[in-house]
Coordinates of C-alpha atoms and ligand atoms in Angstrom, one line a residue:
M1372 CA 0.2 0.2 -0.5
K1373 CA 1.1 3.6 -0.9
V1374 CA 1.1 5.5 2.7
V1375 CA 1.9 9.6 2.3
V1376 CA 2.4 11.2 5.9
I1377 CA 2.1 14.4 5.8
G1378 CA 4.3 16.6 8.6
S1379 CA 7.8 15.0 10.2
G1380 CA 7.6 16.3 13.5
E1381 CA 6.8 14.2 16.6
M1382 CA 3.9 12.2 15.4
G1383 CA 4.2 12.2 12.1
H1384 CA 7.9 10.3 11.9
G1385 CA 6.4 7.9 14.1
I1386 CA 3.6 6.9 12.1
A1387 CA 5.6 6.8 9.0
E1388 CA 8.0 4.2 11.0
V1389 CA 5.5 2.0 11.8
M1390 CA 3.9 2.0 8.3
A1391 CA 7.4 1.0 6.7
I1392 CA 8.0 -1.5 9.6
Y1393 CA 4.7 -3.2 7.9
K1394 CA 6.0 -2.8 4.4
N1395 CA 4.4 -0.3 3.5
E1396 CA 5.9 2.1 0.6
V1397 CA 5.8 5.3 3.0
T1398 CA 6.7 8.7 1.5
L1399 CA 7.4 11.9 4.3
V1400 CA 6.3 15.3 3.1
D1401 CA 7.1 18.1 5.3
I1402 CA 7.9 21.7 3.8
K1403 CA 11.2 21.5 4.4
D1404 CA 14.1 19.0 3.5
E1405 CA 16.2 19.7 7.0
I1406 CA 13.1 18.9 8.9
L1407 CA 13.1 15.9 6.8
D1408 CA 16.5 15.0 7.4
K1409 CA 15.9 15.6 10.7
A1410 CA 12.9 12.8 11.1
I1411 CA 14.9 10.4 9.0
S1412 CA 17.6 10.1 11.6
K1413 CA 15.1 9.7 14.4
I1414 CA 13.0 6.6 12.4
R1415 CA 16.9 5.3 12.0
E1416 CA 17.5 5.7 16.1
S1417 CA 14.7 4.0 16.9
L1418 CA 14.3 1.6 14.5
D1419 CA 18.2 0.8 15.7
R1420 CA 16.9 1.0 19.7
L1421 CA 13.8 -1.4 18.0
K1422 CA 16.7 -3.9 16.5
K1423 CA 18.4 -3.9 19.4
R1424 CA 15.7 -5.6 21.8
G1425 CA 14.5 -7.7 19.1
S1426 CA 11.4 -6.2 18.2
I1427 CA 12.2 -6.1 14.1
E1428 CA 13.6 -9.1 12.3
E1429 CA 14.4 -6.8 9.4
E1430 CA 18.0 -4.6 8.9
P1431 CA 17.3 -0.7 9.8
E1432 CA 18.4 0.4 6.6
D1433 CA 15.9 -2.0 4.3
I1434 CA 13.0 -0.7 6.4
L1435 CA 14.5 2.9 5.7
K1436 CA 14.7 2.0 1.9
R1437 CA 10.2 2.2 1.9
I1438 CA 10.6 6.2 3.1
T1439 CA 10.6 9.0 0.7
K1440 CA 11.3 12.5 1.2
S1441 CA 9.3 15.0 -0.3
I1442 CA 8.4 18.8 0.1
N1443 CA 6.1 18.5 -2.8
L1444 CA 2.4 17.8 -1.6
E1445 CA 0.6 17.5 -5.0
E1446 CA 2.9 15.2 -6.2
A1447 CA 3.1 12.6 -2.7
V1448 CA -0.4 12.1 -2.8
K1449 CA -1.5 11.9 -6.2
D1450 CA -1.3 7.9 -6.7
A1451 CA -1.4 7.2 -2.3
D1452 CA -3.8 4.8 -1.4
L1453 CA -3.9 6.6 2.1
V1454 CA -2.8 9.8 3.2
I1455 CA -2.3 10.7 7.0
E1456 CA -1.9 14.1 8.3
A1457 CA 0.2 14.8 11.3
V1458 CA 0.7 18.9 11.0
P1459 CA 0.4 21.1 14.3
E1460 CA -2.6 20.9 15.4
I1461 CA -3.7 24.6 13.9
V1462 CA -7.6 24.4 12.4
D1463 CA -7.1 26.9 9.3
L1464 CA -3.9 25.1 8.6
K1465 CA -5.8 21.5 8.5
Q1466 CA -8.5 22.8 6.7
N1467 CA -5.8 24.2 3.7
I1468 CA -3.8 20.4 3.5
F1469 CA -7.3 18.8 3.4
K1470 CA -8.5 21.7 0.6
R1471 CA -5.1 20.5 -1.2
L1472 CA -5.8 16.5 -0.8
D1473 CA -9.5 16.6 -1.9
Q1474 CA -7.9 18.0 -5.2
F1475 CA -4.9 15.9 -5.8
T1476 CA -5.7 12.4 -4.7
K1477 CA -7.1 9.3 -6.3
P1478 CA -11.1 9.2 -5.5
D1479 CA -11.1 6.3 -3.2
A1480 CA -7.8 7.2 -1.3
I1481 CA -8.7 7.5 2.3
L1482 CA -7.8 10.6 4.2
A1483 CA -6.6 10.0 7.8
T1484 CA -5.9 13.2 10.3
N1485 CA -4.3 12.1 13.0
T1486 CA -5.3 15.2 14.7
S1487 CA -5.7 14.5 18.8
N1488 CA -9.0 17.4 19.8
I1489 CA -10.6 18.3 16.4
R1490 CA -13.7 17.8 15.1
I1491 CA -13.6 15.3 11.3
S1492 CA -16.4 17.7 10.6
E1493 CA -13.8 20.6 10.9
I1494 CA -11.4 19.3 9.5
S1495 CA -13.0 18.5 6.0
K1496 CA -15.3 21.2 6.1
F1497 CA -13.9 22.4 3.1
V1498 CA -13.4 19.1 1.3
N1499 CA -15.8 18.1 -1.2
K1500 CA -15.2 14.1 -0.5
K1501 CA -16.2 14.5 2.9
D1502 CA -16.8 10.5 2.9
R1503 CA -13.2 9.5 2.7
V1504 CA -11.8 11.9 5.5
V1505 CA -11.5 9.8 9.1
G1506 CA -10.0 10.4 12.2
M1507 CA -6.7 8.1 12.2
H1508 CA -5.6 8.4 16.9
F1509 CA -2.4 7.6 17.4
F1510 CA -0.1 8.0 20.4
N1511 CA 3.0 9.3 21.1
P1512 CA 5.5 7.2 20.8
P1513 CA 3.5 5.3 17.7
V1514 CA 5.6 2.9 17.2
L1515 CA 5.8 1.4 20.9
M1516 CA 2.1 2.6 21.7
Q1517 CA -0.9 0.0 20.5
L1518 CA -3.9 2.4 20.8
V1519 CA -5.6 4.1 17.9
E1520 CA -8.6 5.8 17.2
I1521 CA -10.3 5.8 14.4
I1522 CA -12.9 8.6 14.5
K1523 CA -15.6 8.6 12.4
G1524 CA -16.6 12.3 11.3
P1525 CA -20.7 12.5 10.2
D1526 CA -20.1 12.1 6.4
T1527 CA -17.4 9.5 6.5
S1528 CA -18.5 6.2 4.8
P1529 CA -18.7 3.5 6.8
E1530 CA -16.4 1.6 4.0
V1531 CA -13.6 4.1 4.7
V1532 CA -14.1 3.1 8.8
Q1533 CA -13.8 -0.5 8.1
K1534 CA -11.0 -0.4 6.1
L1535 CA -9.1 1.6 7.9
Y1536 CA -10.0 -0.5 11.1
E1537 CA -8.2 -3.6 9.0
I1538 CA -5.3 -1.2 8.2
T1539 CA -4.6 -0.8 11.8
K1540 CA -4.6 -4.2 12.5
Q1541 CA -2.2 -5.3 10.3
I1542 CA 0.0 -2.9 11.5
G1543 CA -0.4 -4.7 14.7
K1544 CA -1.8 -1.8 16.7
T1545 CA -5.6 -1.9 18.8
P1546 CA -8.3 0.0 16.8
V1547 CA -11.2 1.7 18.8
I1548 CA -13.7 3.0 16.6
V1549 CA -14.8 5.8 17.9
N1550 CA -18.5 6.7 16.6
K1551 CA -19.0 10.7 18.3
D1552 CA -17.1 13.0 16.9
T1553 CA -16.6 15.2 19.6
P1554 CA -13.3 17.2 20.7
G1555 CA -10.7 15.0 21.8
F1556 CA -12.7 11.6 20.9
I1557 CA -12.3 10.1 23.8
V1558 CA -8.7 9.6 24.9
N1559 CA -7.8 13.1 25.2
R1560 CA -11.5 14.3 26.1
I1561 CA -10.1 12.5 29.6
N1562 CA -6.8 13.7 29.1
A1563 CA -8.0 17.8 28.8
A1564 CA -9.2 17.3 31.6
E1565 CA -6.4 15.8 33.8
S1566 CA -3.9 18.4 32.2
L1567 CA -6.3 21.0 33.4
F1568 CA -6.4 19.7 36.9
I1569 CA -3.2 19.2 37.6
C1570 CA -1.9 22.0 35.8
L1571 CA -4.5 24.1 37.9
V1572 CA -3.1 22.7 40.9
L1573 CA 0.6 23.5 40.0
Q1574 CA -0.9 26.9 40.2
K1575 CA -1.5 26.3 43.5
G1576 CA 2.4 25.7 44.4
I1577 CA 2.0 21.9 43.8
N1578 CA 5.4 20.6 44.2
Y1579 CA 5.5 18.7 40.9
E1580 CA 8.6 15.8 40.7
E1581 CA 6.5 14.8 44.1
V1582 CA 3.4 14.3 42.2
D1583 CA 5.1 12.0 39.4
A1584 CA 7.4 10.3 41.6
Y1585 CA 4.6 9.1 43.0
F1586 CA 2.7 7.8 40.0
R1587 CA 6.0 6.4 39.3
S1588 CA 6.2 4.3 42.3
L1589 CA 2.3 3.2 41.9
G1590 CA 4.2 1.0 38.5
L1591 CA 3.1 3.8 35.6
P1592 CA 5.9 4.3 33.1
M1593 CA 5.2 8.2 33.2
G1594 CA 4.3 10.7 36.3
P1595 CA 1.4 13.1 34.8
Y1596 CA 4.4 16.2 34.5
E1597 CA 6.8 14.7 32.8
L1598 CA 3.9 12.8 30.5
M1599 CA 3.2 16.2 29.5
D1600 CA 7.2 17.3 28.6
Y1601 CA 7.5 14.0 27.1
V1602 CA 4.2 14.6 24.2
G1603 CA 5.0 18.7 24.0
L1604 CA 4.4 21.5 26.0
D1605 CA 3.0 23.0 22.5
I1606 CA 0.8 20.0 22.0
V1607 CA -1.2 20.2 25.5
A1608 CA -1.2 24.0 25.3
H1609 CA -3.2 24.2 21.7
S1610 CA -5.4 21.1 23.3
L1611 CA -6.5 23.0 26.4
E1612 CA -7.2 26.4 24.1
Y1613 CA -8.8 24.7 21.5
F1614 CA -11.3 22.9 25.0
A1615 CA -11.3 26.4 26.1
K1616 CA -13.1 26.9 23.1
E1617 CA -14.9 24.6 22.2
I1618 CA -15.9 22.8 26.0
S1619 CA -16.0 25.2 28.5
P1620 CA -13.8 28.3 29.7
E1621 CA -12.5 27.1 32.6
Y1622 CA -10.3 24.9 30.3
G1623 CA -8.4 28.4 29.8
K1624 CA -7.7 29.3 33.5
C1625 CA -4.4 27.0 33.2
T1626 CA -1.9 29.6 32.3
K1627 CA 1.1 28.2 33.6
I1628 CA 1.7 25.7 30.5
K1629 CA 1.5 28.6 28.2
E1630 CA 3.7 30.7 29.7
M1631 CA 6.1 27.7 29.6
V1632 CA 5.6 27.8 26.4
N1633 CA 6.1 31.4 25.5
N1634 CA 9.2 30.9 27.3
G1635 CA 10.5 28.3 24.4
L1636 CA 9.8 25.5 27.2
L1637 CA 8.4 22.6 24.9
G1638 CA 9.6 19.8 26.8
R1639 CA 11.4 16.8 25.6
K1640 CA 11.5 18.6 21.9
S1641 CA 13.3 21.2 23.2
G1642 CA 15.2 20.0 25.4
R1643 CA 13.7 21.6 28.8
G1644 CA 9.5 21.6 30.1
F1645 CA 9.4 20.9 33.7
Y1646 CA 12.3 18.8 33.5
D1647 CA 16.3 18.8 31.7
W1648 CA 16.0 16.4 28.6
T1649 CA 19.2 16.6 26.9
K1650 CA 20.7 13.7 28.6
G1651 CA 17.7 11.8 28.0
R1652 CA 14.5 10.5 30.4
P1653 CA 15.1 12.6 33.9
Q1654 CA 16.0 11.4 37.1
I1655 CA 13.0 12.0 39.2
N1656 CA 13.9 11.4 42.6
A1657 CA 11.3 13.5 45.0
Ligands
3HC2000 N1 11.7 3.9 19.6 C1 12.1 2.5 19.5 N2 12.0 2.0 21.0 C2 11.7 2.7 22.0 C3 11.3 4.0 22.1 C4 11.1 5.0 20.6 N3 10.0 6.0 20.1 N4 11.2 4.8 22.8 C5 11.3 4.1 24.1 N5 11.9 2.9 23.9 C6 12.6 1.3 23.8 C7 13.5 1.6 24.6 O1 15.0 1.6 24.1 C8 13.7 1.2 25.9 O2 14.3 -0.5 25.1 P1 15.3 -1.6 26.4 O3 13.8 -1.9 27.2 O4 15.3 -2.8 25.5 O5 16.3 -0.5 27.1 C9 12.0 1.0 26.0 O6 11.5 1.3 25.1 C10 11.7 1.3 27.6 O7 12.5 2.6 27.1 P2 12.9 3.5 28.4 O8 13.8 2.9 28.8 O9 13.3 4.8 27.7 O10 11.6 4.2 29.1 P3 10.4 3.2 29.7 O11 10.2 1.9 29.5 O12 9.5 4.2 30.3 O13 9.2 3.6 27.6 C11 7.6 5.2 27.1 C12 9.4 4.7 27.1 C13 7.5 3.3 26.5 C14 7.8 6.0 26.6 C15 7.0 4.7 28.6 O14 7.3 6.0 29.2 C16 5.1 5.4 28.6 O15 4.4 4.0 28.1 N6 4.8 6.1 28.3 C17 3.8 7.1 28.2 C18 3.2 6.8 27.1 C19 2.1 7.4 27.3 O16 1.1 7.8 27.8 N7 1.8 8.2 25.5 C20 0.7 8.8 25.1 C21 0.6 10.1 25.5 S1 -0.7 10.4 25.0 C22 -0.8 11.2 23.2 O17 0.4 10.9 22.7 C23 -2.1 12.0 22.9 C24 -1.5 12.7 21.6 O18 -2.8 13.1 20.9 C25 -0.7 14.1 22.2

């Protein structure tokens, strides 16, 4: 199958990696060659780790041969069977990309969005082939996380949902079909409420390292603040902003995370958020 992933950031490069591991021909699209080169290095690093722990049989270089880079979206998508958009959570940006997908893809291509929160009906607003548009929401890191939400918009054809469900199983994941096209779908509807709560208690002066240490002591891989750093504080901030607009102004009461983002503290991707990530996962010894 020919898969095109648009956006080679945190999620996009991981999704391209998963698709290539499962023998698909993948084109990774972004706006600059330098960004794509960085994404390919991250995929190589991740494949090396998977190979080392025996999770893949093929050599990383052979898997990488199935990934092509492109900065020409129109050209890349023209014979794609499945397009997965994974650009930042900005409604206009996604709508614009889907307008172009509408025009340049084959009539039977599946047009999926990896949006974390935005309604599918909003993303497909200016698309004629609305029946081809569907949510395919992976979790970070896509290569290790099992769950994929498949979100049916009000106009998505049942055939598209079924086909994507099967594709998701073929790539070794556990698909869950979400029939209600609502902000945050299932998982992030709950995550956003948790993010809001832990941001508000932080603003009241709670020690976040102690909270994370407590959650780790329960056996969870990461505490909630470390997880926000891992996912990206910019992503969390966007999500809270969207929820403030769509669900309740309460979500706008969390100012601390936005402040951190404005100061360049994005979490793991910028090397610093709540924690210092420059030497790998933080030691939390509260
Ligand atoms: N690629 C390949 N291998 C990886 C990897 C990657 N990206 N990340 C970690 N690994 C491997 C490591 O090499 C290590 O292998 P080893 O056991 O052979 O040494 C193994 O996985 C464990 O990694 P670590 O020792 O670094 O750390 P952990 O044991 O904590 O595992 C983790 C890392 C899987 C990320 C784990 O911490 C975890 O599950 N964290 C929670 C992640 C989560 O909840 N994600 C969802 C976030 S919400 C979201 O994504 C929604 C979106 O819309 C924003």
